[in-house]
Amino acid sequence: MADARITLHPDFRRGTVDRRLFGSFVEHLGRAVYTGIYEPGHPQADEHGFRRDVADLVGELGVPMVRYPGGNFVSNYVWEDAVGPVEERKPFLDLAWRTVEPNLVGTDEFLQWAEREGIEPMMAVNLGTRGVAEAAALLEYCNGGAGTRWADLRIANGRAEPYGVKLWCLGNEMDGPWQIGHKDAHEYGKLAAEAGKAMKLVDPSIELVVCGSSSMQMPTFGEWERTVLSYTYDLVDHVSMHAYYEEHDGDRGSFLASGTAMDRFIDRVVASADAVGAERRSDKKITISFDEWNVWYLETRFPGESNLPIQRDAPRIIEDVYSGLDAVVVGDLLVTLLNHADRVPVAALAQLVNVIAPIMTEPGGEAWRQPTFHPFATTSRLARGTALDVRVDAPSYTTSRHGDAPTVTAAATVADDGSLGLFLTNRTDRTVEVDLAHVGAALTLTEGHRMVADHEPAEHGPEHAAKVAQACWSTLDVDDAVIGSAAGTTTLRLAPESWTAFAGTFARS
Ligand code: AHR
């Protein structure tokens, strides 16, 4: 008998997979911008100073949307200092990361890079040290037509056409005491409502994201969402969620169950938002913008923002080096996000380049893929159309950090043409056999990829990342992965501590 049973039915549907679920994040932090996406003088730099090799990897990663410019950085950012002639811009002391920001890349440079690369921008406004007027002015600068002050400034700066930025974050992690201009829920809720109101008067077509809690561990979690949404429910479209996961003290079982923690976090935020809606007798549903998520060794490797010395020239900050195990967890977190496609249309892998990132660079040198690149790129490529409501019957195991968690997880998507994306994680340290029951449509698997957790990177650098990829990441022979086939059931074998993706078809006959 198989260890787990997974049932797919074409009529059991969770929701449409919004492409913005595969977003990422570029903050003015460390080497994300300077010597990350932007490095004039690099052999691969284009005429605007942006690295072609990095942009090509971003394309391969399958990122349709990028959040910018922060993050903690945005909460003390003066966007006006980083527009207009570059030679007139002054360096600025960013207090969030205690770094001298040279202001060589600002709103226009970023938005034009995104446009050239076919990436939708998601912008954040500063509600830490600034307020309603500056937020409305930035939106007018980006989206306004000719004839008003800030739009005319953009035109004078060489950009006639409005950028048409749709997605806007009302600040960042405003519940966090580390945030410059941190506020309590009432202060922030009122400010977000007023800033959002002004912004929708500038451009009613935008979507607004209000800050939720910085993590489920925040002491104000729940109460924060309730209070903030009580001020902003009718105005905003999404509430943000942020979560980072890491392995503590070699506890692989808990780390591998990070997707279960994310799953519960989403359920709780959805319940909090719906409770506010229910009290207001509203039919509107607030959705989630999970605009920071990743593996980040925050507690075990990061000294904390306030311990960073003041630095300049793109310092190396939080350049985590990832293992196969980290990549399995990233794949599994994507399984969770897909299984919430009905309420999570927007998400951002934090971050994109050099800072807790799937893409790394060396100044003047090459750009390369971290192990986490592979499950992300594969999911972004294969997950199309509708996320199915996959039924998984698998035994649970007990973890010290997240209680009981399923040993096997799965998500599946089907596009209009019947193409299937199937994503599975085996969180146990042994091979498991899974019966895949397919009801109501014929199933064919044509392509498979697997990440296993068994190799730690020795050091930072392209050779080490390549060694991990060689040891952990492989293209599967589907005939080897499929160990049995009977009417309506395909039996698969999943390697220990692995994440596996299949492409195929799931089409009604
Ligand atoms: O992604 C790194 C940081 O994590 C972001 O600046 C902040 O929003 C979060 O705490």
Coordinates of C-alpha atoms and ligand atoms in Angstrom, one line a residue:
M1 CA 0.0 0.0 0.0
A2 CA 1.2 3.5 -0.9
D3 CA 2.3 5.9 1.9
A4 CA 0.0 8.7 0.7
R5 CA -2.9 9.2 -1.7
I6 CA -3.4 12.4 -3.7
T7 CA -6.7 13.0 -5.7
L8 CA -7.0 15.3 -8.6
H9 CA -10.4 16.2 -10.2
P10 CA -10.7 18.9 -12.9
D11 CA -13.9 20.2 -11.1
F12 CA -12.2 20.6 -7.7
R13 CA -10.8 24.1 -8.2
R14 CA -9.1 26.4 -5.7
G15 CA -8.7 29.5 -7.9
T16 CA -7.0 31.2 -10.8
V17 CA -3.2 31.4 -10.5
D18 CA -2.4 35.1 -10.7
R19 CA 1.0 35.5 -12.4
R20 CA 1.9 38.1 -9.7
L21 CA 2.2 35.2 -7.3
F22 CA 5.7 34.7 -8.8
G23 CA 6.8 38.2 -7.9
S24 CA 10.1 39.2 -6.3
F25 CA 11.6 42.2 -4.5
V26 CA 14.5 44.6 -5.1
E27 CA 15.3 46.8 -2.1
H28 CA 18.0 49.5 -1.8
L29 CA 19.8 47.1 0.6
G30 CA 23.3 45.7 0.4
R31 CA 24.1 44.7 -3.2
A32 CA 20.6 44.2 -4.5
V33 CA 20.7 47.3 -6.7
Y34 CA 24.4 48.4 -6.9
T35 CA 26.5 45.6 -8.3
G36 CA 23.3 43.5 -8.4
I37 CA 20.8 44.6 -11.1
Y38 CA 22.9 47.8 -11.8
E39 CA 26.6 48.0 -12.4
P40 CA 27.8 50.5 -15.0
G41 CA 31.2 49.5 -16.3
H42 CA 30.5 45.8 -16.0
P43 CA 31.3 44.0 -19.2
Q44 CA 27.6 42.9 -19.4
A45 CA 26.2 46.4 -18.6
D46 CA 23.7 47.8 -21.1
E47 CA 23.7 51.5 -22.1
H48 CA 21.7 52.3 -18.9
G49 CA 24.2 50.6 -16.6
F50 CA 22.0 47.6 -15.9
R51 CA 23.6 44.1 -16.1
R52 CA 22.3 42.1 -19.0
D53 CA 23.5 38.8 -17.4
V54 CA 21.4 39.5 -14.3
A55 CA 18.3 40.6 -16.3
D56 CA 18.6 37.3 -18.3
L57 CA 18.6 35.3 -15.1
V58 CA 15.6 37.3 -13.8
G59 CA 13.8 36.3 -17.1
E60 CA 14.8 32.7 -16.6
L61 CA 13.5 32.8 -13.0
G62 CA 10.1 33.7 -14.4
V63 CA 9.5 36.8 -12.3
P64 CA 6.6 38.9 -13.7
M65 CA 6.5 41.5 -11.0
V66 CA 9.1 43.2 -8.7
R67 CA 8.5 45.2 -5.5
Y68 CA 10.6 48.3 -5.0
P69 CA 12.3 50.3 -3.3
G70 CA 11.8 48.6 0.1
G71 CA 11.4 47.0 2.6
N72 CA 12.7 48.9 5.6
F73 CA 14.5 51.2 3.3
V74 CA 11.3 52.8 2.1
S75 CA 10.4 54.1 5.5
N76 CA 13.0 56.8 5.4
Y77 CA 13.3 57.3 1.7
V78 CA 13.0 60.7 0.0
W79 CA 12.1 59.7 -3.5
E80 CA 12.5 63.3 -4.8
D81 CA 16.2 63.1 -4.1
A82 CA 16.6 60.3 -6.6
V83 CA 14.9 61.8 -9.7
G84 CA 16.3 64.3 -12.2
P85 CA 19.9 64.7 -13.4
V86 CA 22.1 62.1 -11.8
E87 CA 25.0 64.5 -11.4
E88 CA 22.8 66.7 -9.2
R89 CA 21.6 64.0 -6.8
K90 CA 23.1 63.9 -3.3
P91 CA 24.0 60.8 -1.4
F92 CA 21.6 60.0 1.5
L93 CA 22.2 58.2 4.8
D94 CA 19.7 55.4 4.8
L95 CA 19.0 54.7 8.5
A96 CA 17.3 51.4 7.9
W97 CA 20.4 49.6 6.8
R98 CA 22.9 52.3 7.9
T99 CA 24.3 52.6 4.4
V100 CA 25.1 55.6 2.3
E101 CA 22.7 55.5 -0.6
P102 CA 24.2 57.2 -3.7
N103 CA 20.8 57.8 -5.4
L104 CA 22.2 56.8 -8.8
V105 CA 19.2 54.5 -9.3
G106 CA 15.8 56.0 -8.4
T107 CA 12.2 55.8 -9.5
D108 CA 12.8 56.4 -13.2
E109 CA 15.8 54.2 -13.5
F110 CA 14.0 51.3 -11.8
L111 CA 10.7 51.7 -13.6
Q112 CA 12.4 51.9 -17.0
W113 CA 14.5 48.8 -16.2
A114 CA 11.3 47.0 -15.3
E115 CA 9.6 48.1 -18.4
R116 CA 12.5 47.0 -20.6
E117 CA 12.4 43.6 -19.0
G118 CA 8.6 43.2 -19.2
I119 CA 8.3 43.2 -15.4
E120 CA 5.3 44.8 -13.6
P121 CA 6.5 47.1 -10.8
M122 CA 5.0 47.1 -7.4
M123 CA 5.9 50.4 -5.6
A124 CA 5.9 51.2 -1.9
V125 CA 5.4 54.7 -0.4
N126 CA 7.2 56.0 2.7
L127 CA 4.7 56.1 5.6
G128 CA 7.5 56.0 8.2
T129 CA 9.1 59.5 8.1
R130 CA 6.7 60.9 5.5
G131 CA 2.9 61.0 4.8
V132 CA -0.1 61.7 2.6
A133 CA 1.4 64.5 0.4
E134 CA 4.6 62.7 -0.5
A135 CA 2.7 59.5 -1.3
A136 CA 0.2 61.2 -3.5
A137 CA 3.1 63.2 -5.2
L138 CA 5.0 60.0 -6.0
L139 CA 1.9 58.4 -7.5
E140 CA 1.3 61.6 -9.6
Y141 CA 5.0 61.5 -10.6
C142 CA 4.6 57.9 -11.8
N143 CA 1.1 57.9 -13.3
G144 CA -0.1 61.5 -13.9
G145 CA -0.8 63.0 -17.3
A146 CA 0.8 66.3 -18.3
G147 CA -0.3 69.6 -16.7
T148 CA 0.3 69.1 -13.0
R149 CA 3.4 69.7 -10.9
W150 CA 4.8 66.2 -10.2
A151 CA 3.7 64.7 -13.6
D152 CA 5.4 67.6 -15.3
L153 CA 8.6 67.0 -13.3
R154 CA 8.6 63.5 -14.7
I155 CA 8.2 64.8 -18.2
A156 CA 11.0 67.4 -17.6
N157 CA 13.1 64.5 -16.4
G158 CA 12.7 62.9 -19.8
R159 CA 9.8 60.5 -19.5
A160 CA 6.7 61.7 -21.3
E161 CA 4.4 58.7 -20.9
P162 CA 3.0 57.9 -17.5
Y163 CA 4.4 54.6 -16.1
G164 CA 0.9 53.3 -15.1
V165 CA 2.1 51.6 -11.9
K166 CA -0.9 49.6 -10.7
L167 CA 0.2 48.0 -7.4
W168 CA 1.1 50.2 -4.4
C169 CA 2.2 49.3 -0.8
L170 CA 1.1 51.7 1.9
G171 CA 4.4 51.6 3.8
N172 CA 6.3 48.6 5.0
E173 CA 6.2 46.6 8.2
M174 CA 4.8 49.5 10.2
D175 CA 4.1 47.2 13.2
G176 CA 7.8 46.5 13.7
P177 CA 9.7 48.5 16.3
W178 CA 12.8 48.4 14.0
Q179 CA 10.9 50.3 11.3
I180 CA 11.9 54.0 11.0
G181 CA 8.7 55.8 11.9
H182 CA 7.1 52.7 13.5
K183 CA 3.5 53.3 14.5
D184 CA 0.8 51.6 16.6
A185 CA -2.1 50.1 14.7
H186 CA -4.4 53.1 15.2
E187 CA -1.8 55.7 14.1
Y188 CA -0.9 53.6 11.1
G189 CA -4.5 52.7 10.2
K190 CA -5.5 56.3 10.1
L191 CA -2.4 57.4 8.1
A192 CA -2.8 54.5 5.6
A193 CA -6.5 55.4 5.1
E194 CA -5.7 59.1 4.4
A195 CA -2.7 58.3 2.2
G196 CA -4.7 55.6 0.3
K197 CA -7.7 58.0 -0.1
A198 CA -5.4 60.7 -1.6
M199 CA -3.7 58.2 -3.8
K200 CA -7.0 56.8 -5.2
L201 CA -8.0 60.4 -5.9
V202 CA -4.8 60.8 -8.0
D203 CA -5.4 57.5 -9.8
P204 CA -8.5 55.4 -9.0
S205 CA -7.3 52.5 -11.0
I206 CA -4.5 51.5 -8.6
E207 CA -4.5 48.6 -6.2
L208 CA -3.5 49.3 -2.6
V209 CA -1.7 47.0 -0.2
V210 CA -2.0 47.9 3.5
C211 CA 0.6 46.6 6.0
G212 CA -0.3 43.5 7.9
S213 CA 1.9 42.0 10.6
S214 CA 5.6 41.6 9.9
S215 CA 5.3 38.0 11.0
M216 CA 2.9 35.7 12.9
Q217 CA 5.2 36.0 15.9
M218 CA 4.6 39.7 16.4
P219 CA 2.9 40.3 19.8
T220 CA 0.3 42.5 18.0
F221 CA -0.5 39.9 15.4
G222 CA -4.3 39.7 14.8
E223 CA -5.1 42.8 16.7
W224 CA -3.0 44.7 14.2
E225 CA -4.9 43.3 11.2
R226 CA -8.2 43.9 12.9
T227 CA -7.5 47.6 13.8
V228 CA -5.7 48.5 10.5
L229 CA -8.4 47.0 8.4
S230 CA -11.1 48.7 10.5
Y231 CA -9.7 52.0 9.1
T232 CA -8.9 50.8 5.6
Y233 CA -11.3 47.9 4.6
D234 CA -13.3 49.8 2.0
L235 CA -10.2 51.4 0.5
V236 CA -7.6 48.7 0.1
D237 CA -7.4 45.6 -2.0
H238 CA -4.8 43.5 -0.2
V239 CA -3.3 43.1 3.2
S240 CA 0.4 42.3 3.3
M241 CA 2.0 39.2 4.9
H242 CA 5.8 38.7 5.5
A243 CA 7.4 35.4 6.6
Y244 CA 10.9 34.1 6.7
Y245 CA 11.9 30.5 7.7
E246 CA 15.1 29.0 8.8
E247 CA 16.5 25.8 10.3
H248 CA 17.1 26.0 14.0
D249 CA 19.6 23.7 15.8
G250 CA 19.6 21.1 13.1
D251 CA 15.8 20.5 13.5
R252 CA 15.2 19.5 9.9
G253 CA 11.7 18.2 10.6
S254 CA 10.4 21.6 11.7
F255 CA 12.2 23.4 8.9
L256 CA 10.7 21.1 6.3
A257 CA 7.3 21.9 7.8
S258 CA 7.7 25.6 7.1
G259 CA 5.0 25.4 4.5
T260 CA 2.5 24.2 7.2
A261 CA 3.4 27.3 9.3
M262 CA 2.9 29.5 6.2
D263 CA -0.4 27.7 5.5
R264 CA -1.7 28.5 9.1
F265 CA -0.5 32.0 8.9
I266 CA -2.4 32.6 5.7
D267 CA -5.6 31.0 7.1
R268 CA -5.3 33.3 10.2
V269 CA -4.9 36.5 8.2
V270 CA -7.7 35.5 5.9
A271 CA -9.9 34.8 9.0
S272 CA -9.0 38.2 10.6
A273 CA -9.8 40.1 7.3
D274 CA -13.0 38.2 6.9
A275 CA -14.0 38.9 10.5
V276 CA -13.7 42.7 9.8
G277 CA -15.7 42.3 6.6
A278 CA -18.4 40.3 8.4
E279 CA -18.8 43.0 11.1
R280 CA -19.2 45.6 8.4
R281 CA -21.7 43.3 6.5
S282 CA -19.5 43.7 3.5
D283 CA -19.4 41.4 0.5
K284 CA -15.9 42.6 -0.4
K285 CA -13.0 40.2 0.2
I286 CA -9.6 41.5 1.1
T287 CA -6.9 39.4 -0.5
I288 CA -3.3 38.7 0.5
S289 CA -0.2 40.3 -0.9
F290 CA 2.5 37.9 0.5
D291 CA 5.1 40.4 -0.5
E292 CA 8.1 39.1 1.5
W293 CA 8.7 35.3 1.9
N294 CA 11.8 33.2 1.7
V295 CA 14.3 31.1 3.7
W296 CA 16.4 33.6 5.7
Y297 CA 18.8 32.7 8.5
L298 CA 17.6 35.8 10.3
E299 CA 18.0 34.6 13.9
T300 CA 21.0 32.4 13.4
R301 CA 23.2 34.4 11.0
F302 CA 22.0 38.0 10.9
P303 CA 23.4 40.5 13.5
G304 CA 20.4 42.8 13.3
E305 CA 20.0 46.1 11.5
S306 CA 21.1 48.3 14.4
N307 CA 24.4 46.4 14.8
L308 CA 25.5 47.2 11.2
P309 CA 28.3 49.8 11.0
I310 CA 27.6 52.7 8.7
Q311 CA 28.8 51.6 5.3
R312 CA 29.0 52.8 1.7
D313 CA 29.7 51.3 -1.7
A314 CA 27.2 48.5 -1.8
P315 CA 28.2 46.5 1.3
R316 CA 27.6 42.8 1.5
I317 CA 24.5 42.5 3.8
I318 CA 22.5 39.3 4.3
E319 CA 24.0 37.4 1.4
D320 CA 22.7 34.0 2.6
V321 CA 24.2 31.0 0.9
Y322 CA 21.6 28.3 0.3
S323 CA 21.6 24.5 0.4
G324 CA 19.5 21.8 -1.3
L325 CA 17.5 21.6 1.9
D326 CA 16.7 25.4 1.7
A327 CA 15.6 24.9 -1.9
V328 CA 13.3 22.0 -1.0
V329 CA 11.7 24.3 1.6
V330 CA 11.3 27.1 -1.0
G331 CA 9.6 24.6 -3.4
D332 CA 7.3 23.5 -0.6
L333 CA 6.4 27.2 0.3
L334 CA 5.4 27.6 -3.3
V335 CA 3.1 24.5 -2.9
T336 CA 1.5 26.4 0.0
L337 CA 1.1 29.6 -2.0
L338 CA -0.5 27.7 -4.9
N339 CA -2.9 26.0 -2.6
H340 CA -4.1 29.5 -1.5
A341 CA -4.5 30.9 -5.0
D342 CA -8.1 31.9 -4.2
R343 CA -6.9 34.4 -1.6
V344 CA -3.3 35.1 -2.5
P345 CA -3.0 36.8 -5.9
V346 CA 0.3 38.6 -5.1
A347 CA 3.5 37.4 -3.6
A348 CA 7.2 38.4 -3.7
L349 CA 10.2 36.2 -3.1
A350 CA 12.4 38.4 -0.9
Q351 CA 14.7 39.1 -2.5
L352 CA 15.8 38.9 -6.1
V353 CA 19.6 39.6 -6.3
N354 CA 22.4 39.2 -3.8
V355 CA 20.2 39.8 -0.7
I356 CA 18.7 36.5 0.5
A357 CA 18.4 35.9 -3.2
P358 CA 18.1 33.2 -5.9
I359 CA 20.5 35.2 -8.1
M360 CA 24.0 36.2 -7.0
T361 CA 26.7 38.3 -8.6
E362 CA 30.3 39.3 -8.2
P363 CA 31.2 42.9 -8.9
G364 CA 32.9 42.8 -12.3
G365 CA 32.3 39.1 -12.4
E366 CA 29.7 36.5 -13.2
A367 CA 26.1 36.1 -12.1
W368 CA 24.9 32.7 -10.9
R369 CA 21.9 30.7 -9.6
Q370 CA 21.5 29.7 -6.0
P371 CA 19.8 26.3 -5.4
T372 CA 16.6 28.1 -4.5
F373 CA 16.5 29.4 -8.1
H374 CA 15.5 26.0 -9.5
P375 CA 12.2 25.2 -7.8
F376 CA 11.1 28.8 -8.2
A377 CA 11.8 29.0 -11.9
T378 CA 10.2 25.6 -12.5
T379 CA 7.1 26.4 -10.6
S380 CA 6.7 29.8 -12.3
R381 CA 7.1 28.1 -15.7
L382 CA 4.7 25.2 -15.0
A383 CA 2.0 26.6 -12.8
R384 CA -0.5 28.1 -15.2
G385 CA -4.3 28.5 -15.3
T386 CA -6.2 27.2 -12.3
A387 CA -4.9 25.8 -9.0
L388 CA -6.8 22.6 -8.3
D389 CA -8.2 21.8 -4.9
V390 CA -5.9 18.8 -4.4
R391 CA -6.9 16.3 -1.8
V392 CA -3.9 14.9 0.1
D393 CA -4.3 11.9 2.4
A394 CA -0.9 11.5 4.1
P395 CA 0.2 10.7 7.6
S396 CA 1.3 13.6 9.8
Y397 CA 4.5 13.9 11.8
T398 CA 5.1 15.9 14.9
T399 CA 7.5 18.8 14.8
S400 CA 8.8 20.8 17.8
R401 CA 8.1 24.2 16.2
H402 CA 4.9 23.7 14.2
G403 CA 3.1 20.8 15.9
D404 CA 1.7 18.2 13.5
A405 CA 2.4 18.6 9.8
P406 CA 1.7 16.4 6.8
T407 CA 4.6 14.2 5.5
V408 CA 3.6 14.8 1.9
T409 CA 2.3 18.0 0.3
A410 CA 1.0 18.6 -3.2
A411 CA -0.4 21.4 -5.5
A412 CA -1.6 21.1 -9.1
T413 CA -2.5 23.5 -11.8
V414 CA -4.3 23.1 -15.0
A415 CA -4.3 25.5 -17.9
D416 CA -7.1 25.9 -20.4
D417 CA -5.3 23.7 -22.9
G418 CA -5.1 20.9 -20.4
S419 CA -1.4 21.4 -19.5
L420 CA -0.8 20.2 -16.0
G421 CA 1.8 21.4 -13.4
L422 CA 2.1 19.0 -10.4
F423 CA 4.3 19.9 -7.4
L424 CA 5.0 17.5 -4.5
T425 CA 7.1 17.5 -1.4
N426 CA 8.3 14.6 0.7
R427 CA 9.2 16.0 4.1
T428 CA 10.3 12.6 5.5
D429 CA 13.8 11.2 5.5
R430 CA 12.8 8.1 3.6
T431 CA 11.5 7.3 0.1
V432 CA 7.7 7.4 -0.1
E433 CA 5.2 6.0 -2.6
V434 CA 2.3 8.1 -3.5
D435 CA -0.9 7.0 -5.3
L436 CA -2.1 9.8 -7.6
A437 CA -5.8 9.2 -8.2
H438 CA -7.1 11.1 -11.2
V439 CA -10.8 11.3 -11.5
G440 CA -12.8 12.9 -14.4
A441 CA -9.8 13.4 -16.8
A442 CA -6.9 11.5 -18.3
L443 CA -3.5 12.2 -16.8
T444 CA -0.2 12.1 -18.6
L445 CA 3.2 13.0 -17.1
T446 CA 5.8 14.1 -19.6
E447 CA 8.5 16.0 -17.8
G448 CA 9.9 15.9 -14.3
H449 CA 12.4 17.8 -12.1
R450 CA 13.6 17.1 -8.6
M451 CA 15.4 18.9 -5.8
V452 CA 16.8 16.9 -2.9
A453 CA 18.2 18.1 0.3
D454 CA 21.4 16.2 0.7
H455 CA 24.2 18.6 0.0
E456 CA 25.4 21.6 1.9
P457 CA 27.3 24.4 0.1
A458 CA 30.9 24.5 1.3
E459 CA 31.3 28.2 0.6
H460 CA 29.9 31.2 -1.3
G461 CA 30.5 31.4 -5.0
P462 CA 29.5 30.2 -8.4
E463 CA 31.5 26.9 -8.2
H464 CA 29.9 26.0 -4.9
A465 CA 26.4 26.8 -6.1
A466 CA 27.1 24.7 -9.2
K467 CA 28.2 21.8 -7.1
V468 CA 25.1 21.9 -5.0
A469 CA 22.9 22.1 -8.1
Q470 CA 24.8 19.1 -9.6
A471 CA 24.2 17.1 -6.4
C472 CA 20.7 18.2 -5.7
W473 CA 18.9 19.3 -8.8
S474 CA 18.0 16.9 -11.6
T475 CA 15.8 16.3 -14.5
L476 CA 13.8 13.1 -13.9
D477 CA 13.1 10.3 -16.2
V478 CA 9.3 10.2 -15.7
D479 CA 9.3 6.4 -16.3
D480 CA 11.6 6.0 -13.3
A481 CA 9.5 8.2 -11.1
V482 CA 6.3 6.5 -12.0
I483 CA 6.4 3.0 -10.5
G484 CA 2.9 1.9 -11.3
S485 CA -0.1 2.7 -13.3
A486 CA -3.6 1.3 -13.1
A487 CA -7.0 2.6 -14.3
G488 CA -7.3 6.1 -12.7
T489 CA -4.2 5.8 -10.5
T490 CA -0.6 6.5 -11.1
T491 CA 1.9 5.6 -8.4
L492 CA 4.9 7.8 -7.9
R493 CA 8.1 7.4 -5.9
L494 CA 9.3 10.5 -4.1
A495 CA 12.9 10.7 -2.8
P496 CA 13.7 11.5 0.8
E497 CA 13.5 15.2 1.7
S498 CA 12.7 16.2 -1.8
W499 CA 10.6 18.5 -3.9
T500 CA 9.4 17.2 -7.3
A501 CA 7.6 18.9 -10.2
F502 CA 6.0 17.3 -13.1
A503 CA 4.6 18.7 -16.3
G504 CA 2.0 16.8 -18.3
T505 CA -1.7 17.0 -19.3
F506 CA -4.9 16.6 -17.4
A507 CA -7.6 16.7 -20.0
R508 CA -11.2 15.5 -20.1
S509 CA -11.6 12.8 -22.7
Ligands
AHR1 O1 13.9 41.6 3.1 C1 14.7 42.1 4.1 C2 13.9 42.9 5.1 O2 13.0 42.1 5.8 C3 13.0 44.0 4.6 O3 13.6 45.2 4.4 C4 12.0 44.1 5.7 O4 10.7 44.6 5.2 C5 11.9 42.8 6.3 O5 12.0 42.9 7.7

